């Protein structure tokens, strides 16, 4: 690559490609702070653990997006866990990681944004995420996330934005999230919710946006919602 000696390159975005990631070796002398690599739309992932290991050559990296790279396994999460300056991490649709593999992310003390939609992240991942002191935005979408995991996640008082999708979550999860005082935006998707857990949540002083995607809302939900004082945008739907 003619860019490998470019000592000014800080951002490398390779969207919708078929590359294995071997090209990263050409950039190890570049001061990369942001890297993105995603597979072709509806195509097969090609980025491998072997080549993802080269990420360790970029300890100054602050943003990493590997959405859809489903060949990656726990070995890559181990490498990512050593990127101590990382602030944003996108792993949507990376289904090669098991729930317990995400424990490696608890070492990312500067991480602020984490995107794990359509992965295997569940209760174990949620507990690990709760240990990250600066985390403020989390997206998790998988039925491995239950009330137990949401209760763990609610210990992360730094969280300001959440998008959670799992039919294993019930009103107990909504109740638990009523502890997150800094929460500003919540999207909650579960067919098991009636709204009976909204009591504490609607009283959060900074909650501005609330989306509940469920077919089970009852009159009880509206009894609580009418008490909300800070919500500026409310979306109630059966799907989407």
XYZ file of N, CA and C in Angstrom:
720
model
N 0.833 -1.196 0.000
C 0.000 0.000 0.000
C 0.870 1.250 0.000
N 0.501 2.228 -0.801
C 1.264 3.466 -0.871
C 1.026 4.349 0.344
N 0.065 3.981 1.196
C -0.239 4.787 2.377
C 0.517 4.326 3.620
N 1.266 3.231 3.512
C 1.840 2.648 4.720
C 2.885 3.543 5.389
N 3.467 4.457 4.635
C 4.439 5.375 5.228
C 3.842 6.746 5.521
N 2.527 6.832 5.447
C 1.843 8.091 5.721
C 1.716 8.266 7.234
N 2.557 9.085 7.794
C 2.554 9.268 9.242
C 1.479 10.233 9.714
N 0.600 10.657 8.790
C -0.487 11.573 9.136
C -1.846 10.868 9.195
N -1.924 9.628 8.707
C -3.215 8.941 8.596
C -3.769 8.590 9.973
N -4.908 9.170 10.308
C -5.530 8.939 11.612
C -6.849 8.197 11.515
N -7.538 8.286 10.369
C -8.849 7.657 10.196
C -8.843 6.782 8.952
N -9.182 5.512 9.111
C -9.261 4.572 7.993
C -10.610 3.868 8.042
N -11.462 4.150 7.079
C -12.806 3.564 7.025
C -12.935 2.738 5.750
N -13.168 1.448 5.909
C -13.285 0.530 4.773
C -14.654 -0.133 4.867
N -15.645 0.517 4.283
C -17.019 0.035 4.376
C -17.309 -0.995 3.281
N -18.090 -2.012 3.637
C -18.603 -3.010 2.683
C -17.510 -3.518 1.749
N -16.624 -4.336 2.300
C -15.501 -4.870 1.539
C -15.365 -6.368 1.764
N -14.498 -6.997 0.984
C -14.254 -8.428 1.102
C -12.840 -8.721 1.606
N -12.190 -7.715 2.137
C -10.804 -7.872 2.588
C -10.734 -8.671 3.883
N -9.651 -9.422 4.048
C -9.454 -10.265 5.235
C -8.900 -9.485 6.420
N -8.457 -8.277 6.150
C -7.821 -7.476 7.192
C -6.310 -7.526 7.133
N -5.772 -8.310 6.208
C -4.319 -8.411 6.073
C -3.683 -7.060 5.757
N -4.458 -6.190 5.130
C -3.936 -4.872 4.758
C -3.537 -4.033 5.963
N -4.041 -4.375 7.153
C -3.711 -3.600 8.345
C -2.211 -3.565 8.613
N -1.515 -4.617 8.194
C -0.070 -4.665 8.418
C 0.662 -3.536 7.702
N 0.053 -3.009 6.647
C 0.676 -1.909 5.913
C 0.538 -0.575 6.635
N -0.234 -0.555 7.715
C -0.534 0.708 8.377
C 0.005 0.794 9.800
N 0.821 -0.165 10.197
C 1.243 -0.222 11.598
C 2.081 0.989 12.020
N 2.619 1.727 11.060
C 3.393 2.918 11.406
C 2.548 4.193 11.335
N 1.260 4.033 11.007
C 0.358 5.182 10.935
C -0.273 5.424 12.309
N -0.520 6.663 12.648
C -1.117 6.975 13.962
C -2.646 6.830 13.942
N -3.131 5.640 13.555
C -4.576 5.432 13.424
C -5.288 5.630 14.761
N -6.299 6.473 14.731
C -7.149 6.668 15.896
C -8.550 6.107 15.679
N -8.921 5.916 14.411
C -10.254 5.395 14.089
C -10.152 4.406 12.937
N -10.740 3.205 13.134
C -10.708 2.173 12.091
C -12.076 1.524 11.952
N -12.506 1.367 10.705
C -13.781 0.708 10.396
C -13.565 -0.309 9.290
N -14.125 -1.505 9.461
C -14.144 -2.491 8.388
C -15.431 -3.301 8.501
N -16.247 -3.276 7.460
C -17.500 -4.021 7.441
C -17.590 -4.851 6.158
N -18.279 -5.993 6.180
C -18.419 -6.819 4.975
C -19.455 -6.244 4.015
N -19.514 -6.820 2.837
C -20.523 -6.417 1.862
C -21.917 -6.631 2.427
N -22.849 -5.776 2.034
C -24.241 -5.926 2.464
C -24.764 -7.284 2.004
N -25.268 -8.078 2.948
C -25.747 -9.433 2.686
C -24.645 -10.349 2.167
N -23.399 -9.940 2.342
C -22.275 -10.766 1.913
C -21.644 -11.485 3.097
N -20.652 -12.325 2.815
C -19.963 -13.075 3.851
C -18.826 -12.256 4.448
N -18.659 -12.381 5.759
C -17.555 -11.715 6.435
C -16.242 -12.395 6.058
N -15.171 -11.620 5.979
C -13.865 -12.160 5.612
C -12.755 -11.746 6.579
N -13.033 -10.810 7.448
C -12.039 -10.310 8.407
C -11.777 -11.389 9.453
N -10.510 -11.752 9.671
C -10.182 -12.892 10.528
C -9.499 -12.488 11.825
N -9.507 -13.403 12.791
C -8.812 -13.182 14.062
C -7.330 -12.907 13.844
N -6.719 -13.662 12.942
C -5.287 -13.513 12.694
C -4.928 -12.084 12.312
N -5.741 -11.505 11.453
C -5.459 -10.145 11.010
C -5.956 -9.102 12.009
N -7.009 -9.423 12.748
C -7.477 -8.503 13.783
C -6.446 -8.347 14.890
N -5.556 -9.330 15.035
C -4.511 -9.254 16.049
C -3.603 -8.047 15.831
N -3.525 -7.573 14.578
C -2.689 -6.420 14.247
C -3.234 -5.145 14.896
N -4.473 -5.159 15.329
C -5.037 -3.984 16.015
C -4.206 -3.589 17.234
N -3.493 -4.539 17.804
C -2.665 -4.243 18.977
C -1.544 -3.262 18.654
N -1.274 -3.051 17.351
C -0.234 -2.102 16.935
C -0.720 -0.666 16.985
N -1.996 -0.475 17.362
C -2.579 0.866 17.389
C -3.117 1.185 18.787
N -2.251 1.253 19.778
C -2.719 1.454 21.163
C -3.399 2.788 21.388
N -3.212 3.729 20.463
C -3.814 5.049 20.597
C -5.224 5.122 20.003
N -5.724 4.014 19.469
C -7.021 4.015 18.791
C -8.151 4.383 19.749
N -9.052 5.268 19.278
C -10.183 5.693 20.109
C -11.532 5.207 19.583
N -11.586 4.803 18.299
C -12.850 4.361 17.712
C -12.618 3.150 16.827
N -13.423 2.100 17.030
C -13.287 0.860 16.267
C -14.669 0.332 15.913
N -14.883 0.077 14.615
C -16.158 -0.467 14.138
C -15.892 -1.690 13.277
N -16.442 -2.833 13.698
C -16.286 -4.090 12.966
C -17.640 -4.749 12.754
N -18.672 -3.956 12.538
C -20.029 -4.478 12.379
C -20.078 -5.584 11.322
N -20.746 -6.687 11.659
C -20.974 -7.754 10.695
C -19.805 -8.688 10.469
N -18.689 -8.473 11.134
C -17.518 -9.342 10.943
C -17.669 -10.581 11.826
N -18.517 -11.510 11.379
C -18.911 -12.617 12.248
C -17.930 -13.794 12.275
N -16.768 -13.663 11.621
C -15.736 -14.687 11.747
C -14.895 -14.475 13.003
N -14.968 -13.294 13.560
C -14.144 -12.954 14.719
C -14.619 -13.698 15.967
N -13.662 -14.096 16.812
C -13.967 -14.866 18.011
C -13.382 -14.193 19.248
N -13.369 -14.923 20.348
C -12.892 -14.395 21.628
C -11.470 -13.860 21.542
N -10.641 -14.425 20.663
C -9.263 -13.951 20.535
C -9.230 -12.466 20.176
N -10.115 -12.060 19.272
C -10.158 -10.658 18.873
C -10.654 -9.774 20.011
N -11.622 -10.237 20.771
C -12.079 -9.435 21.914
C -10.962 -9.247 22.935
N -10.097 -10.249 23.056
C -8.950 -10.125 23.942
C -8.015 -9.013 23.486
N -7.825 -8.912 22.174
C -6.985 -7.852 21.607
C -7.647 -6.486 21.828
N -8.940 -6.417 21.553
C -9.672 -5.161 21.717
C -9.614 -4.694 23.164
N -9.671 -5.630 24.093
C -9.642 -5.293 25.510
C -8.352 -4.622 25.947
N -7.315 -4.679 25.100
C -6.036 -4.040 25.417
C -5.916 -2.642 24.831
N -6.916 -2.211 24.053
C -6.878 -0.876 23.448
C -7.400 0.135 24.469
N -6.538 0.529 25.362
C -6.955 1.256 26.554
C -7.489 2.664 26.292
N -7.261 3.202 25.092
C -7.764 4.544 24.774
C -9.115 4.506 24.048
N -9.629 3.314 23.810
C -10.858 3.167 23.033
C -12.029 3.848 23.727
N -12.754 4.668 22.944
C -13.931 5.361 23.453
C -15.221 4.898 22.784
N -15.109 4.422 21.553
C -16.292 3.954 20.821
C -16.001 2.589 20.201
N -16.912 1.627 20.394
C -16.738 0.284 19.861
C -18.045 -0.217 19.250
N -18.005 -0.551 17.972
C -19.169 -1.084 17.274
C -18.947 -2.514 16.827
N -19.732 -3.433 17.382
C -19.627 -4.855 17.045
C -20.991 -5.436 16.664
N -21.889 -4.609 16.158
C -23.207 -5.097 15.757
C -23.070 -6.288 14.802
N -23.899 -7.306 15.022
C -23.980 -8.476 14.143
C -22.706 -9.323 14.130
N -21.857 -9.155 15.120
C -20.673 -10.018 15.257
C -21.067 -11.226 16.105
N -21.583 -12.267 15.461
C -22.158 -13.389 16.197
C -21.138 -14.461 16.570
N -19.868 -14.222 16.270
C -18.831 -15.184 16.631
C -18.396 -15.097 18.080
N -18.838 -14.079 18.778
C -18.493 -13.902 20.187
C -19.568 -14.527 21.073
N -19.150 -15.304 22.059
C -20.085 -15.833 23.060
C -20.322 -14.770 24.125
N -21.390 -14.920 24.877
C -21.729 -13.951 25.920
C -20.550 -13.728 26.862
N -19.935 -14.809 27.303
C -18.845 -14.677 28.277
C -17.589 -14.030 27.686
N -17.466 -14.036 26.371
C -16.292 -13.423 25.742
C -16.240 -11.912 25.967
N -17.400 -11.300 26.139
C -17.452 -9.846 26.284
C -16.887 -9.350 27.610
N -16.562 -10.264 28.511
C -15.937 -9.884 29.779
C -14.637 -9.119 29.528
N -13.974 -9.421 28.411
C -12.717 -8.741 28.063
C -12.891 -7.236 27.954
N -14.100 -6.772 27.688
C -14.333 -5.346 27.474
C -14.345 -4.550 28.780
N -14.445 -5.230 29.905
C -14.491 -4.537 31.193
C -13.199 -3.775 31.472
N -12.126 -4.109 30.768
C -10.849 -3.427 30.969
C -10.797 -2.075 30.259
N -11.777 -1.788 29.415
C -11.761 -0.553 28.622
C -12.320 0.605 29.444
N -11.505 1.133 30.306
C -11.942 2.118 31.287
C -12.334 3.467 30.681
N -11.952 3.725 29.429
C -12.308 4.987 28.780
C -13.470 4.832 27.795
N -13.981 3.625 27.661
C -15.045 3.375 26.685
C -16.314 4.136 27.061
N -16.898 4.809 26.062
C -18.118 5.582 26.278
C -19.305 5.048 25.489
N -19.069 4.508 24.297
C -20.152 4.036 23.443
C -19.892 2.587 23.030
N -20.912 1.739 23.166
C -20.774 0.321 22.858
C -22.025 -0.175 22.153
N -21.825 -0.790 20.976
C -22.946 -1.223 20.137
C -22.849 -2.729 19.885
N -23.796 -3.476 20.468
C -23.776 -4.940 20.419
C -25.121 -5.497 19.950
N -25.781 -4.811 19.015
C -27.066 -5.286 18.506
C -26.862 -6.530 17.650
N -27.755 -7.502 17.800
C -27.708 -8.765 17.051
C -26.394 -9.505 17.271
N -25.961 -9.532 18.513
C -24.818 -10.352 18.923
C -25.299 -11.341 19.975
N -24.364 -12.078 20.584
C -24.726 -13.001 21.657
C -24.566 -12.378 23.044
N -24.399 -11.072 23.082
C -24.249 -10.385 24.369
C -25.518 -10.551 25.207
N -25.344 -10.980 26.443
C -26.484 -11.188 27.335
C -26.154 -10.748 28.745
N -26.558 -11.540 29.708
C -26.399 -11.162 31.112
C -24.938 -11.018 31.530
N -24.073 -11.911 31.035
C -22.657 -11.849 31.407
C -22.028 -10.577 30.842
N -22.346 -10.279 29.595
C -21.835 -9.054 28.976
C -22.320 -7.822 29.718
N -23.595 -7.819 30.096
C -24.169 -6.671 30.804
C -23.443 -6.407 32.112
N -23.117 -7.467 32.841
C -22.410 -7.312 34.107
C -21.018 -6.723 33.884
N -20.366 -7.135 32.800
C -19.036 -6.606 32.485
C -19.117 -5.133 32.092
N -20.122 -4.789 31.309
C -20.299 -3.403 30.862
C -20.522 -2.474 32.051
N -21.212 -2.975 33.052
C -21.497 -2.160 34.235
C -20.235 -1.756 34.985
N -19.117 -2.435 34.715
C -17.856 -2.124 35.384
C -17.086 -1.011 34.685
N -17.558 -0.564 33.521
C -16.854 0.463 32.752
C -17.296 1.837 33.262
N -16.416 2.601 33.857
C -16.843 3.799 34.598
C -17.378 4.949 33.762
N -16.978 5.039 32.471
C -17.381 6.186 31.663
C -18.422 5.839 30.600
N -18.917 4.635 30.613
C -19.856 4.213 29.573
C -21.130 5.056 29.629
N -21.546 5.606 28.491
C -22.773 6.405 28.512
C -23.779 6.004 27.440
N -23.380 5.165 26.476
C -24.320 4.728 25.448
C -24.122 3.244 25.187
N -25.197 2.453 25.342
C -25.120 1.002 25.176
C -26.308 0.506 24.371
N -26.025 -0.308 23.346
C -27.062 -0.982 22.576
C -26.821 -2.485 22.675
N -27.820 -3.233 23.135
C -27.749 -4.694 23.193
C -29.043 -5.257 22.641
N -28.932 -6.223 21.738
C -30.127 -6.847 21.178
C -29.974 -8.345 21.058
N -30.470 -9.081 22.061
C -30.357 -10.532 22.060
C -31.184 -11.090 23.207
N -31.850 -12.228 23.000
C -32.700 -12.795 24.039
C -31.911 -13.405 25.203
N -30.585 -13.389 25.109
C -29.765 -13.798 26.252
C -29.758 -12.728 27.349
N -30.230 -11.541 27.006
C -30.328 -10.474 27.998
C -31.646 -10.612 28.739
N -31.575 -10.867 30.037
C -32.767 -11.066 30.860
C -32.855 -9.977 31.922
N -33.854 -10.077 32.781
C -33.999 -9.119 33.879
C -32.740 -9.073 34.743
N -32.094 -10.211 34.891
C -30.877 -10.267 35.707
C -29.782 -9.387 35.101
N -29.608 -9.465 33.796
C -28.588 -8.666 33.135
C -28.900 -7.184 33.171
N -30.153 -6.837 32.994
C -30.538 -5.419 33.037
C -30.323 -4.861 34.441
N -30.588 -5.666 35.456
C -30.334 -5.229 36.829
C -28.853 -4.935 37.028
N -27.999 -5.762 36.438
C -26.553 -5.515 36.510
C -26.209 -4.221 35.775
N -26.774 -4.057 34.603
C -26.488 -2.877 33.786
C -26.919 -1.590 34.475
N -27.966 -1.674 35.267
C -28.486 -0.479 35.946
C -27.531 0.049 37.008
N -26.472 -0.715 37.312
C -25.458 -0.240 38.261
C -24.533 0.793 37.628
N -24.576 0.893 36.295
C -23.714 1.842 35.577
C -24.406 3.202 35.547
N -24.205 3.981 36.570
C -24.927 5.241 36.712
C -24.487 6.306 35.709
N -23.418 6.027 34.949
C -22.957 6.977 33.941
C -23.772 6.906 32.657
N -24.607 5.885 32.499
C -25.339 5.661 31.251
C -26.355 6.770 30.999
N -26.313 7.289 29.761
C -27.273 8.311 29.347
C -28.201 7.831 28.236
N -27.769 6.811 27.495
C -28.592 6.332 26.384
C -28.536 4.810 26.312
N -29.722 4.185 26.237
C -29.818 2.731 26.182
C -30.777 2.299 25.075
N -30.387 1.247 24.358
C -31.303 0.581 23.436
C -31.194 -0.911 23.721
N -32.251 -1.462 24.301
C -32.254 -2.860 24.719
C -33.378 -3.603 24.023
N -33.049 -4.756 23.457
C -34.054 -5.555 22.755
C -33.901 -7.018 23.137
N -34.908 -7.547 23.831
C -34.899 -8.937 24.250
C -36.267 -9.319 24.784
N -36.814 -10.413 24.300
C -38.105 -10.867 24.803
C -37.973 -11.578 26.145
N -36.746 -11.651 26.659
C -36.537 -12.216 27.993
C -36.610 -11.135 29.066
N -36.758 -9.884 28.666
C -36.905 -8.779 29.624
C -38.378 -8.585 29.966
N -38.650 -8.291 31.230
C -40.020 -8.037 31.685
C -40.094 -6.659 32.343
N -41.204 -6.388 32.988
C -41.365 -5.113 33.686
C -40.347 -4.937 34.811
N -39.780 -6.034 35.284
C -38.744 -5.945 36.312
C -37.523 -5.188 35.773
N -37.265 -5.330 34.491
C -36.149 -4.594 33.882
C -36.431 -3.103 33.844
N -37.650 -2.730 33.486
C -38.018 -1.312 33.488
C -37.864 -0.734 34.889
N -38.286 -1.492 35.868
C -38.184 -1.029 37.252
C -36.720 -0.809 37.636
N -35.850 -1.734 37.245
C -34.424 -1.627 37.574
C -33.808 -0.391 36.943
N -34.207 -0.063 35.736
C -33.637 1.082 35.038
C -34.035 2.410 35.678
N -34.999 2.373 36.553
C -35.388 3.574 37.281
C -34.313 4.062 38.243
N -33.209 3.281 38.371
C -32.095 3.676 39.227
C -31.077 4.532 38.481
N -31.148 4.554 37.154
C -30.098 5.197 36.354
C -30.413 6.683 36.217
N -29.982 7.468 37.169
C -30.389 8.871 37.293
C -30.033 9.735 36.085
N -28.971 9.378 35.362
C -28.531 10.209 34.242
C -29.159 9.795 32.911
N -30.004 8.798 32.922
C -30.597 8.296 31.688
C -31.412 9.378 30.980
N -31.089 9.596 29.688
C -31.772 10.608 28.888
C -32.625 9.996 27.783
N -32.175 8.863 27.229
C -32.890 8.233 26.110
C -32.939 6.728 26.322
N -34.134 6.170 26.202
C -34.302 4.732 26.363
C -35.198 4.171 25.263
N -34.688 3.161 24.573
C -35.502 2.360 23.661
C -35.532 0.945 24.228
N -36.731 0.448 24.498
C -36.905 -0.825 25.196
C -37.849 -1.684 24.371
N -37.342 -2.820 23.878
C -38.112 -3.673 22.981
C -38.278 -5.055 23.602
N -39.504 -5.400 23.967
C -39.784 -6.705 24.545
C -41.278 -6.986 24.502
N -41.631 -8.182 24.089
C -43.044 -8.563 24.026
C -43.601 -8.871 25.410
N -42.736 -8.934 26.425
C -43.160 -9.344 27.766
C -43.504 -8.185 28.694
N -43.560 -6.969 28.161
C -43.738 -5.788 29.007
C -45.190 -5.301 28.986
N -45.711 -4.969 30.178
C -47.065 -4.418 30.281
C -47.039 -2.938 30.659
N -45.923 -2.499 31.230
C -45.818 -1.114 31.692
C -45.913 -0.979 33.192
N -46.080 -2.072 33.896
C -46.235 -2.009 35.354
C -44.930 -1.616 36.051
N -43.817 -1.679 35.324
C -42.534 -1.325 35.929
C -42.085 0.098 35.668
N -42.981 0.917 35.143
C -42.605 2.271 34.732
C -42.553 3.297 35.862
N -43.033 2.930 37.037
C -43.191 3.898 38.117
C -41.969 4.748 38.393
N -40.824 4.111 38.644
C -39.599 4.852 38.958
C -38.988 5.478 37.712
N -39.114 4.793 36.589
C -38.496 5.250 35.347
C -39.023 6.606 34.898
N -40.325 6.798 34.945
C -40.901 8.052 34.440
C -40.579 9.239 35.340
N -40.040 8.980 36.506
C -39.676 10.064 37.418
C -38.214 10.475 37.290
N -37.462 9.800 36.408
C -36.055 10.167 36.225
C -35.974 11.609 35.732
N -35.159 12.427 36.353
C -35.168 13.866 36.062
C -34.642 14.255 34.689
N -33.818 13.383 34.059
C -33.214 13.754 32.789
C -33.739 12.941 31.599
N -34.708 12.073 31.831
C -35.240 11.247 30.746
C -36.038 12.108 29.771
N -35.527 12.230 28.540
C -36.152 13.072 27.526
C -36.889 12.263 26.457
N -36.356 11.070 26.144
C -36.948 10.263 25.078
C -37.184 8.846 25.578
N -38.402 8.354 25.344
C -38.752 7.002 25.752
C -39.502 6.310 24.628
N -38.966 5.154 24.203
C -39.632 4.328 23.191
C -39.868 2.945 23.786
N -41.132 2.534 23.826
C -41.494 1.198 24.290
C -42.096 0.436 23.119
N -41.416 -0.614 22.706
C -41.886 -1.423 21.571
C -42.374 -2.749 22.132
N -43.691 -2.878 22.258
C -44.292 -4.056 22.851
C -45.764 -4.101 22.490
N -46.311 -5.305 22.474
C -47.754 -5.444 22.205
C -48.559 -5.587 23.492
N -47.851 -5.520 24.649
C -48.523 -5.866 25.900
C -48.900 -4.729 26.813
N -48.771 -3.468 26.382
C -49.069 -2.349 27.271
C -50.513 -2.378 27.768
N -50.677 -2.112 29.044
C -52.006 -2.078 29.650
C -52.300 -0.665 30.148
N -53.479 -0.470 30.706
C -53.845 0.841 31.248
C -52.886 1.288 32.347
N -52.291 0.331 33.039
C -51.346 0.663 34.101
C -50.185 1.493 33.567
N -49.731 1.163 32.363
C -48.632 1.915 31.747
C -48.989 3.383 31.611
N -50.200 3.666 31.181
C -50.615 5.052 30.972
C -50.839 5.782 32.294
N -51.219 5.034 33.327
C -51.335 5.638 34.654
C -49.980 6.191 35.107
N -48.906 5.478 34.760
C -47.566 5.943 35.111
C -47.095 7.033 34.150
N -47.331 6.853 32.863
C -46.824 7.795 31.868
C -47.397 9.203 32.044
N -48.601 9.287 32.524
C -49.210 10.600 32.726
C -48.498 11.385 33.835
N -47.711 10.686 34.648
C -46.970 11.340 35.729
C -45.614 11.870 35.271
N -45.207 11.505 34.059
C -43.888 11.913 33.559
C -43.828 13.423 33.391
N -42.719 14.019 33.789
C -42.571 15.470 33.697
C -41.442 15.886 32.759
N -40.458 15.043 32.570
C -39.293 15.437 31.777
C -39.339 14.911 30.340
N -40.170 13.911 30.053
C -40.179 13.276 28.731
C -40.708 14.241 27.672
N -39.910 14.425 26.635
C -40.272 15.291 25.518
C -40.696 14.502 24.279
N -40.227 13.265 24.169
C -40.557 12.433 23.010
C -40.936 11.045 23.500
N -42.173 10.648 23.229
C -42.687 9.357 23.681
C -43.184 8.562 22.483
N -42.677 7.345 22.341
C -43.087 6.489 21.223
C -43.526 5.145 21.780
N -44.758 4.763 21.492
C -45.313 3.481 21.901
C -45.743 2.752 20.640
N -45.241 1.531 20.463
C -45.563 0.806 19.220
C -45.540 -0.694 19.473
N -46.130 -1.424 18.552
C -46.173 -2.867 18.621
C -44.913 -3.486 18.052
N -44.328 -2.817 17.061
C -43.098 -3.317 16.450
C -42.348 -2.143 15.839
N -41.075 -2.421 15.485
C -40.233 -1.377 14.876
C -39.615 -0.509 15.869
